[in-house]
CSV table of C-alpha atoms and ligand atoms in Angstrom, one decimal:
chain,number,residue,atom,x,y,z
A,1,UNK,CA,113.9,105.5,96.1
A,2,UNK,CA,112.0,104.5,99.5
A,3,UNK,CA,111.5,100.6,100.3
A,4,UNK,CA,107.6,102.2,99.8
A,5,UNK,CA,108.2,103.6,96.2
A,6,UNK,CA,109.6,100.3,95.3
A,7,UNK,CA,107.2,98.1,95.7
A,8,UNK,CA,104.6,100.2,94.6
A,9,UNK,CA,106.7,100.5,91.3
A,10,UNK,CA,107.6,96.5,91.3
A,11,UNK,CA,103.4,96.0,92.2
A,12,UNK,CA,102.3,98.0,88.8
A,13,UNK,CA,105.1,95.3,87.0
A,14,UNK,CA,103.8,92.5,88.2
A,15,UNK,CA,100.1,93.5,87.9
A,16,UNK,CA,100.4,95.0,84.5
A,17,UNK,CA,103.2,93.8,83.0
A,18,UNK,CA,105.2,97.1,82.1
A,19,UNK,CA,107.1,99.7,84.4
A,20,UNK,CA,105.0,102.5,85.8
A,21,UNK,CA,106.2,105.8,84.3
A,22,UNK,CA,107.0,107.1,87.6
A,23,UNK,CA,105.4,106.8,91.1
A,24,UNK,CA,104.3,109.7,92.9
A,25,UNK,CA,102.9,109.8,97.1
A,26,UNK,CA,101.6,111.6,99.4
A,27,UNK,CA,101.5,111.6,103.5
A,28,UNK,CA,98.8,111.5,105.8
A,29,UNK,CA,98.5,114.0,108.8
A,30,UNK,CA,98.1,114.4,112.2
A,31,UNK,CA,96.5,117.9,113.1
A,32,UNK,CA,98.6,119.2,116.6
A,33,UNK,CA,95.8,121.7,116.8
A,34,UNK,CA,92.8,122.7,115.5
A,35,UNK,CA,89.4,120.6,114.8
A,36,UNK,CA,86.7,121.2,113.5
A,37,UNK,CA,87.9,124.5,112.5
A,38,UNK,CA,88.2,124.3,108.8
A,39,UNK,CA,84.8,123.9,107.4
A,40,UNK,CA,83.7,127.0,109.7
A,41,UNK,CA,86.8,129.0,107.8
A,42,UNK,CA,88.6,129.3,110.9
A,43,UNK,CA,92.2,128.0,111.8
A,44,UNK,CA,94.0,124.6,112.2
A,45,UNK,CA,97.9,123.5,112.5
A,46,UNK,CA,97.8,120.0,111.2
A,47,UNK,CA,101.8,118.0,110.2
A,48,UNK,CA,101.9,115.6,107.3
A,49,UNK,CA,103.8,112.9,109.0
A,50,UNK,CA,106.1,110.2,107.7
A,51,UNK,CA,103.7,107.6,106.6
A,52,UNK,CA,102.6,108.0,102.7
A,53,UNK,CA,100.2,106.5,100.0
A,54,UNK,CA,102.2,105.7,97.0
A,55,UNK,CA,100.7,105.1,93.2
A,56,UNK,CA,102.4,104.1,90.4
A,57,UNK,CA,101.2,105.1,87.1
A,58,UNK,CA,101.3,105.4,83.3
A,59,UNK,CA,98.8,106.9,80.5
A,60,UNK,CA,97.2,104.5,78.0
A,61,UNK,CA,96.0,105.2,74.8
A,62,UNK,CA,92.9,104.8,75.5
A,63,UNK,CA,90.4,106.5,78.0
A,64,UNK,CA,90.4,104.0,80.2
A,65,UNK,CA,90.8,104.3,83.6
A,66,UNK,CA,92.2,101.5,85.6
A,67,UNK,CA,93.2,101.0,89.7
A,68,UNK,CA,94.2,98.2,91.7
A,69,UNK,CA,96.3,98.1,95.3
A,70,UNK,CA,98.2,96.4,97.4
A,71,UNK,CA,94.8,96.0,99.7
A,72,UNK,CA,92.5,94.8,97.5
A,73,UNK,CA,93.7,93.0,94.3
A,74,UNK,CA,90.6,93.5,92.1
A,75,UNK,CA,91.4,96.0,89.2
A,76,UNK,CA,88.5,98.4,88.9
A,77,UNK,CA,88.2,99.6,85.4
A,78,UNK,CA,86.0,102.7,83.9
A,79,UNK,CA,85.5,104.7,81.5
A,80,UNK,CA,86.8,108.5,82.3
A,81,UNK,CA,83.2,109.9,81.2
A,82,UNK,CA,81.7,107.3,83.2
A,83,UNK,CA,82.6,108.1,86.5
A,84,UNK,CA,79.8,109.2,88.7
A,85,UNK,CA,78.5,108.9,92.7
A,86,UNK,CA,76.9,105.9,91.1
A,87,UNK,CA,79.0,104.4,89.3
A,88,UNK,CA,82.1,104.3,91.8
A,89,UNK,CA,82.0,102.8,95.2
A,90,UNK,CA,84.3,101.9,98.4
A,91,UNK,CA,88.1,102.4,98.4
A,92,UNK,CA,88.7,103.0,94.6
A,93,UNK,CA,85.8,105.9,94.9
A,94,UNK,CA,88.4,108.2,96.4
A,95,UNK,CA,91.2,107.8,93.3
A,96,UNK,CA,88.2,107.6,90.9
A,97,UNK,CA,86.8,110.6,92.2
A,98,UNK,CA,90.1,112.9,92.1
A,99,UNK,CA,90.0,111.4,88.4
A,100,UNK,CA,86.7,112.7,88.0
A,101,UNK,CA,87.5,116.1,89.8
A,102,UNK,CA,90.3,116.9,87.4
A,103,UNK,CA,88.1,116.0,84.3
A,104,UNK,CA,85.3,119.0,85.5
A,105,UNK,CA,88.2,121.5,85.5
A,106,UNK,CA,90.2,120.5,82.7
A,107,UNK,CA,90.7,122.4,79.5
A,108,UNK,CA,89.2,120.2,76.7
A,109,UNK,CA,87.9,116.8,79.1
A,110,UNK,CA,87.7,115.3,75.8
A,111,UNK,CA,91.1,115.2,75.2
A,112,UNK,CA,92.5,113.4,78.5
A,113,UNK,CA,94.2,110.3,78.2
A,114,UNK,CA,93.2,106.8,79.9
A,115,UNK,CA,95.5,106.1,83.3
A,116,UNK,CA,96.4,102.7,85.1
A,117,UNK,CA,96.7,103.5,88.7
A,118,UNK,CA,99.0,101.5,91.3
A,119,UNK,CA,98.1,102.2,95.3
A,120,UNK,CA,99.6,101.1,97.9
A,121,UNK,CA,99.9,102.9,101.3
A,122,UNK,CA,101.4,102.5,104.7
A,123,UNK,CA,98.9,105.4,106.3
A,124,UNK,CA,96.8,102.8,108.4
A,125,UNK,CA,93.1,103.2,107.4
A,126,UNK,CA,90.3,104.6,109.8
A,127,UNK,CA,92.8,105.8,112.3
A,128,UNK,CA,92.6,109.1,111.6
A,129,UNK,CA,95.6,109.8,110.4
A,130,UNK,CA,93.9,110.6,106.6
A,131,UNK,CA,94.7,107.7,105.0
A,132,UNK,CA,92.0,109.1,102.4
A,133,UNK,CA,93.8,112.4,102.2
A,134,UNK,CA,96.4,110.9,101.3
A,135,UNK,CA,95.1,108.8,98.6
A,136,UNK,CA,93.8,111.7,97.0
A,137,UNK,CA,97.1,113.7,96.9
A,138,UNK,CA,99.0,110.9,95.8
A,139,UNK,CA,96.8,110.7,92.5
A,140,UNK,CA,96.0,114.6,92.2
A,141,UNK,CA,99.8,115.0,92.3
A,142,UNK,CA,100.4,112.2,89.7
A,143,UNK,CA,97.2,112.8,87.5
A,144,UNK,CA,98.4,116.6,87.6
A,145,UNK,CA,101.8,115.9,86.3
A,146,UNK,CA,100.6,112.8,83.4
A,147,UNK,CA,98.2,115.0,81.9
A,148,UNK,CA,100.3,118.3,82.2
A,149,UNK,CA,97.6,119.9,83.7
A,150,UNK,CA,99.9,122.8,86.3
A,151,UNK,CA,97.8,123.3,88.9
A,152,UNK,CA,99.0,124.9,92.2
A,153,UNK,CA,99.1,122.4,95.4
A,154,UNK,CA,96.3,124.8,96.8
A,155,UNK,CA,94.2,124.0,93.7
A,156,UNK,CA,95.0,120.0,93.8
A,157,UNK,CA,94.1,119.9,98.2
A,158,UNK,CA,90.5,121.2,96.9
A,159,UNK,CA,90.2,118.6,94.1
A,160,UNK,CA,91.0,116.1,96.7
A,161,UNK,CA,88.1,117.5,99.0
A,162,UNK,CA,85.9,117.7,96.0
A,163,UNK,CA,86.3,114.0,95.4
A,164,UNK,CA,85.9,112.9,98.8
A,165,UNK,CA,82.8,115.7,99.0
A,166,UNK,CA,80.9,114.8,95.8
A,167,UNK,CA,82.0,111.2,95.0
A,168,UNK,CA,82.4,109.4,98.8
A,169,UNK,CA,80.1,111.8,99.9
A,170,UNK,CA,82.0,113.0,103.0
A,171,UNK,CA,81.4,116.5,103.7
A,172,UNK,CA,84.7,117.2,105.0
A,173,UNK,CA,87.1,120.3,105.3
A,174,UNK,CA,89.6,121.0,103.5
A,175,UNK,CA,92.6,120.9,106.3
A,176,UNK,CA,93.4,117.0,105.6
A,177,UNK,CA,94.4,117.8,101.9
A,178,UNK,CA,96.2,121.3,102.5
A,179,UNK,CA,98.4,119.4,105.3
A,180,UNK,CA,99.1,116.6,103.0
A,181,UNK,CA,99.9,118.8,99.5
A,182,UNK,CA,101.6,121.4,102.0
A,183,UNK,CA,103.9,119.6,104.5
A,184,UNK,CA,107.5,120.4,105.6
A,185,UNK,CA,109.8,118.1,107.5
A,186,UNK,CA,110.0,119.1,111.0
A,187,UNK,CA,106.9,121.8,110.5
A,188,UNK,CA,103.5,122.0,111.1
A,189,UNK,CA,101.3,124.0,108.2
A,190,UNK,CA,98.9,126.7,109.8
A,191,UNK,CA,96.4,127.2,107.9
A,192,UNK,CA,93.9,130.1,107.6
A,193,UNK,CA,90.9,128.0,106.3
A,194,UNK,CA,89.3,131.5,105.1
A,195,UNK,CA,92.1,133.2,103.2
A,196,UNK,CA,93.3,129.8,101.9
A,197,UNK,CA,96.9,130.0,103.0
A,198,UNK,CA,99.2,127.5,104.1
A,199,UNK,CA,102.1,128.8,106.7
A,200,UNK,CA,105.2,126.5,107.8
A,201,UNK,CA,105.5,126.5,111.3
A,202,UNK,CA,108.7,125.1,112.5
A,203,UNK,CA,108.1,122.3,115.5
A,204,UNK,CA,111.9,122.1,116.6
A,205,UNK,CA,110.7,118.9,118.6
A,206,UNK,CA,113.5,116.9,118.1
A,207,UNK,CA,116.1,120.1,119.1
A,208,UNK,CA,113.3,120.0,122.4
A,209,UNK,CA,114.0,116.5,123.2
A,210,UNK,CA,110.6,115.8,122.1
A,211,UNK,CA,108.1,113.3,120.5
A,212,UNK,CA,105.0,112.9,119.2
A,213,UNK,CA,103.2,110.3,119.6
A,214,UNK,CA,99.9,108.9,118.1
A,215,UNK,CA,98.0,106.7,119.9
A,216,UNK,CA,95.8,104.6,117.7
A,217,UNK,CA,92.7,103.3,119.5
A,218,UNK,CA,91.6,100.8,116.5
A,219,UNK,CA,88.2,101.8,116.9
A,220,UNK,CA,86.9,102.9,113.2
A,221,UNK,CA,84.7,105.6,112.3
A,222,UNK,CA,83.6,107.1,109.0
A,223,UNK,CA,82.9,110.5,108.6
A,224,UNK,CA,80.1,110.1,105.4
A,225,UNK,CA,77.2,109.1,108.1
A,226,UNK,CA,77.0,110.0,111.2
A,227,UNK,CA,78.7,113.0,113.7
A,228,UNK,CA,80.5,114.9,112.1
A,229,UNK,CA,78.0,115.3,109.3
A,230,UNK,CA,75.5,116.6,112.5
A,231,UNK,CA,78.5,118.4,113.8
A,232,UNK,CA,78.6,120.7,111.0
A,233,UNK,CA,74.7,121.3,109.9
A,234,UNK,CA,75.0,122.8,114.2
A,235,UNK,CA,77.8,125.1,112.8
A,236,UNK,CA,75.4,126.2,110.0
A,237,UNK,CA,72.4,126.2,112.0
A,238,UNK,CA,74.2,128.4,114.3
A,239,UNK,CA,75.5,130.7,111.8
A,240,UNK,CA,72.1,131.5,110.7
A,241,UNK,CA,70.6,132.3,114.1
A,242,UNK,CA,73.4,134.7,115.0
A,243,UNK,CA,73.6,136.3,111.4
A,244,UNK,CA,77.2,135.5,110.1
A,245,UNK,CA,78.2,134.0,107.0
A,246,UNK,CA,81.0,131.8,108.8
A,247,UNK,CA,82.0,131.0,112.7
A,248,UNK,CA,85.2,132.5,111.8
A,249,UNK,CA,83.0,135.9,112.6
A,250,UNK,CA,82.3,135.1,115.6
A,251,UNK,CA,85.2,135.7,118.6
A,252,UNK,CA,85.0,135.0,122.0
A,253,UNK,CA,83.9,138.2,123.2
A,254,UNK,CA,80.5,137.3,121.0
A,255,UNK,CA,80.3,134.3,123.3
A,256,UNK,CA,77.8,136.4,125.9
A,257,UNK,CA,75.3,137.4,122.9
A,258,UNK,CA,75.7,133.7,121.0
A,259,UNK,CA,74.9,131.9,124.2
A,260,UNK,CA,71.7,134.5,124.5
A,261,UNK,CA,70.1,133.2,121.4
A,262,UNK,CA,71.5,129.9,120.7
A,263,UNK,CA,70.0,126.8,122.5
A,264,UNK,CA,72.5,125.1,125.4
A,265,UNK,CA,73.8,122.4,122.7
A,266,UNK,CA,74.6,124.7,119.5
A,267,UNK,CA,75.9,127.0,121.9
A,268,UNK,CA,78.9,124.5,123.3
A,269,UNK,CA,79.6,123.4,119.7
A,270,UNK,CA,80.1,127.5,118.9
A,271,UNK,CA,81.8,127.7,121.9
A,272,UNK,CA,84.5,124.7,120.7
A,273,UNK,CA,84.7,126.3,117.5
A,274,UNK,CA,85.4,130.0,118.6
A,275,UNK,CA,87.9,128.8,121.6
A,276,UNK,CA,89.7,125.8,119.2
A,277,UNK,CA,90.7,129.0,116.8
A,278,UNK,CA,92.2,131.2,119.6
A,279,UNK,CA,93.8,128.0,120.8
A,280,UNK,CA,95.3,127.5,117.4
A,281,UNK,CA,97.1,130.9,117.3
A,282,UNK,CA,98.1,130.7,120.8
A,283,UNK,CA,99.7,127.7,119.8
A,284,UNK,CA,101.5,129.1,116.6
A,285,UNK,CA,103.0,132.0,119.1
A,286,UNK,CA,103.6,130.2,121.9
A,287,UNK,CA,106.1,127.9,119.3
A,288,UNK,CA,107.7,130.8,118.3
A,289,UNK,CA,108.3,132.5,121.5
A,290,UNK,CA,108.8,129.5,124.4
A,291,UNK,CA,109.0,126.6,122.0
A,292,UNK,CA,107.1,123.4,121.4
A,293,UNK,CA,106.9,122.1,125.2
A,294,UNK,CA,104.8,125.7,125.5
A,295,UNK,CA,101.9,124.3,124.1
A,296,UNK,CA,100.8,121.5,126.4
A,297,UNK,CA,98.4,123.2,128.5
A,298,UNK,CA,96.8,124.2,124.5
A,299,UNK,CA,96.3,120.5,123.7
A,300,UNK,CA,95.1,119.9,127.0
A,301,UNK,CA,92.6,122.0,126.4
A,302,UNK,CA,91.3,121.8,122.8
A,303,UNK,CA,91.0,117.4,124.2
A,304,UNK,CA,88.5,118.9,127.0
A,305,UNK,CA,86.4,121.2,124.4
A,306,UNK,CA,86.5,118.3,122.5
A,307,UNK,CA,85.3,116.1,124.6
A,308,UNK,CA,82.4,118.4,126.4
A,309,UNK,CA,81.4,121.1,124.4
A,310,UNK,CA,81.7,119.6,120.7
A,311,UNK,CA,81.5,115.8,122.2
A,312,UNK,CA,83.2,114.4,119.4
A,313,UNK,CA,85.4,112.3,121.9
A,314,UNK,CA,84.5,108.4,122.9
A,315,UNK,CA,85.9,106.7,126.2
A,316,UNK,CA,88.7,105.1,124.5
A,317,UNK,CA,90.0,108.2,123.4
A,318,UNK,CA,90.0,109.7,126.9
A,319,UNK,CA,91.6,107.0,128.5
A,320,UNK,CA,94.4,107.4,126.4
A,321,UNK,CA,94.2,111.4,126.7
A,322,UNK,CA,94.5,111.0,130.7
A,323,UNK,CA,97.0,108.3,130.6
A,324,UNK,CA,99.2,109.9,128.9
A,325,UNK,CA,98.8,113.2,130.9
A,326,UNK,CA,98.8,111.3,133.9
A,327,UNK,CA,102.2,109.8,133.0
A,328,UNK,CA,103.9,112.7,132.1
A,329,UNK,CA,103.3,113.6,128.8
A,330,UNK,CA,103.8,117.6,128.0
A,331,UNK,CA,100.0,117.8,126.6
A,332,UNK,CA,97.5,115.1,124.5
A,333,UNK,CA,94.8,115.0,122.8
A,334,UNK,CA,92.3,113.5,120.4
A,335,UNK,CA,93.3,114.2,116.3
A,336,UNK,CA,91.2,114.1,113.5
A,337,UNK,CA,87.2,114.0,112.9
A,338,UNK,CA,86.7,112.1,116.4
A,339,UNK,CA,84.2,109.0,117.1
A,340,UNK,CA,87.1,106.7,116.8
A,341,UNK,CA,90.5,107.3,115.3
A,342,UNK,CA,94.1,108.1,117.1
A,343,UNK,CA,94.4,111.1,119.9
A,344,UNK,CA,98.3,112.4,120.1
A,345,UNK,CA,100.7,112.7,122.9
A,346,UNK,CA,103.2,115.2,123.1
A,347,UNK,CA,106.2,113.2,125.1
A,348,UNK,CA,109.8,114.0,126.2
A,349,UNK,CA,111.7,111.7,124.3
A,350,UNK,CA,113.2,110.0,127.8
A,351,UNK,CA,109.1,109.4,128.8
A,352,UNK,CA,108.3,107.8,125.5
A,353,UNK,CA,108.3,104.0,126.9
A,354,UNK,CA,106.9,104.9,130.4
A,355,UNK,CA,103.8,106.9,128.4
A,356,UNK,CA,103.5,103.8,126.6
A,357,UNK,CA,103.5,101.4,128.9
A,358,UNK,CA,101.0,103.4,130.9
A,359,UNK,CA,98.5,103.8,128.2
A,360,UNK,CA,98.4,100.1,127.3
A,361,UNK,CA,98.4,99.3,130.9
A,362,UNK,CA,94.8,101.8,131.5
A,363,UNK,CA,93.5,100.0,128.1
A,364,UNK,CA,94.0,96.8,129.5
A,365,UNK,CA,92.6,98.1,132.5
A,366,UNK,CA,89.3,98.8,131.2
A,367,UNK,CA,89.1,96.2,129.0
A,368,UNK,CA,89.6,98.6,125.5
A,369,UNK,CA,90.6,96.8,122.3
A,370,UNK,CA,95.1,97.1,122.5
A,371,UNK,CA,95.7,100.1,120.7
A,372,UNK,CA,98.7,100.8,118.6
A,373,UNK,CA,100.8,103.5,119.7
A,374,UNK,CA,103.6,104.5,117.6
A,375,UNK,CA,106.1,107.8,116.7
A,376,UNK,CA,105.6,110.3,114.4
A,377,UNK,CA,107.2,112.9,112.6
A,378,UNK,CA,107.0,115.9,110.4
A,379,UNK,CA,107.5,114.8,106.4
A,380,UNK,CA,107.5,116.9,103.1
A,381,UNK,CA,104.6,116.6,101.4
A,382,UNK,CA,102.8,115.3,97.9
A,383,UNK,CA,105.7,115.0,95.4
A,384,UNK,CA,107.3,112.7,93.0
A,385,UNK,CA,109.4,110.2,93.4
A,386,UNK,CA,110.5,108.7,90.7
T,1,GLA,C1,88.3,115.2,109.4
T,1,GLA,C2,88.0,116.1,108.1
T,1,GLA,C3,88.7,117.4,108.2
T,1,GLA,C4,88.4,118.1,109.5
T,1,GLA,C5,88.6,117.2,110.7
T,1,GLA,C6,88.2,117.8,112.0
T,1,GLA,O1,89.6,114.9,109.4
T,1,GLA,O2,88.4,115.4,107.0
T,1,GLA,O3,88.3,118.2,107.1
T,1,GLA,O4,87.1,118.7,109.5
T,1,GLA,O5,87.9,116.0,110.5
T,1,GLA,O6,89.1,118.8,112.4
């Protein structure tokens, strides 16, 4: 059992009074390549990575529903049938709302049992790293297993989206969910956003004398307001004015015709779209046939698409983009939704402390927040422990 399982396990006890009947967790991800990709059914190559959300749990005989976590002590408690948009609101809306996902495609809803839920997590919050995928594995996995309900991991990645979709009321992908149901030590998942698959990728970074690091700017962002809800009503716009049903239709030798009828601004977010997918594959073969310090020049440039065509990218991230290039690092760039949140750096292992050093010296520089910049590898993902 992980120090992590433990306390979650010893947390239920001493909230509740009894043992949990098992603990179950799931990782959160960094995506190497690939943004922005999924909800335009196109392709991304995110890696769960070894930090995980753990909960502890155990059916009651009732229908109740109860949560509580290590980060917020108050036990939220509702009724199965009661849980709505409404009703459910900040952290406990995302284990709620798998709860309530599960219930719309259950047999007889009727018949599910009441759960007492146990979180606690050490996938840092906000940074990008899916700390809310994560969450939502962690109970689909469990809740999947209590009430003996055998869906496949492909079916439990969209009941997490579903949650965070209809209950937070984040309209994000699906790639966060597949990465964390789907991951493989020491792989990355590709996955084909319109076919629904998930592919192991093997990284070999360690064999390469390589790390990746993530590069935590600590400034926050939510993805329920904002960007990336604008980001993708472009992506639909656009794919009404040229005529497809998805951007995954659209290849780069469309660019000529798309930038012809789209105006300058959906054009660039098209063009990040249809370029971040060729990057994606180029990635996946360039693994295969040079290896994993190959793809620098990739992350390079999915970081400036990123940055100017989707503009998805804030200074802080930059900064710690070009420090890192600028101190050697293979390739970096910015992970996850954007507006705040971690960007990755792709580091020889005997570089790791100079990359370091540099990026907290051009932070410090410019007078950013200290980020927190920390290792990372590729973990197994949503499963059981105990
Ligand atoms: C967030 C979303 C994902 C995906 C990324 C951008 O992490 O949850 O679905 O859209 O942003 O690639």
């Amino acid at each position: 059992m992980t120090f992590l399982v433990e306390k979650t396990a010893d947390l239920f006890e001493s909230v509740l009074g009894t043992r949990p009947s098992g603990v179950w967790s799931a990782p959160g991800r960094v995506n190497l390549i690939g943004e922005h990709t999924d909800y335009n059914e196109g392709f991304a190559m995110p890696l769960a990575i070894n930090r995980r959300t753990a909960v502890a749990a155990a059916l009651r005989d009732d229908r109740r529903i109860r949560v509580t976590s290590s980060f917020d002590s108050a036990l939220v408690e509702i009724e199965i049938d009661d849980i709505s948009a409404d009703t459910v609101s900040g952290w406990s809306a995302y284990p709620l709302g798998v709860v309530w996902a599960l219930r719309q495609v259950a047999a007889s809803p009727e018949s599910l049992c009441g759960v007492d839920l146990v979180i606690d997590s050490d996938v840092p919050v906000g940074a990008g790293l899916s700390s809310s995928a994560a969450l939502e594995c962690a109970v689909a996995v469990a809740l999947n297993d209590l009430w003996q309900m055998g869906l496949s991991t492909m079916e439990l990645a969209r009941i997490g989206q579903k949650a965070e979709n209809d209950i937070v009321g984040a309209p994000t992908g699906l790639m966060d969910q597949i990465a964390s149901m789907h991951g493989r030590a020491d792989h990355a998942v590709l996955i084909d956003c319109q076919a629904l698959t998930a592919t192991p990728v093997a990284l070999g970074f360690a064999a390469s004398d390589l790390v990746l690091l993530v590069i935590d700017t600590t400034v926050r962002h939510s993805h329920a307001t904002g960007g990336y809800k604008d980001r993708r009503a472009s992506c639909e716009r656009a794919c009404e004015a040229l005529g497809v049903p998805s951007l995954r239709s659209v290849t780069e030798s469309d660019l000529p015709r798309a930038q012809s009828i789209l105006d300058a601004e959906t054009y660039r977010r098209v063009r990040h779209v249809v370029t971040e997918n060729a990057r994606v594959l180029a990635t996946g073969a360039a693994i295969a046939v040079d290896g994993p310090r190959a793809v620098g020049e990739l992350l390079n440039a999915s970081h400036v698409s990123m940055r100017d065509d989707y503009e998805i990218s804030i200074p802080e991230l930059d900064c710690a983009v070009e420090a890192a290039q600028n101190a050697g690092a293979v390739g970096a760039r910015m992970t996850g939704g954007g507006f705040g949140g971690a960007a990755i750096a792709l580091v020889s292992t005997h570089l790791m402390d100079e990359v370091t050093e540099a990026v907290l010296a051009d932070f410090a520089h410019r007078g950013f927040a200290r980020p927190e910049i920390f290792a990372v590898s590729a973990a197994d993902g949503a499963r059981r422990d105990y």
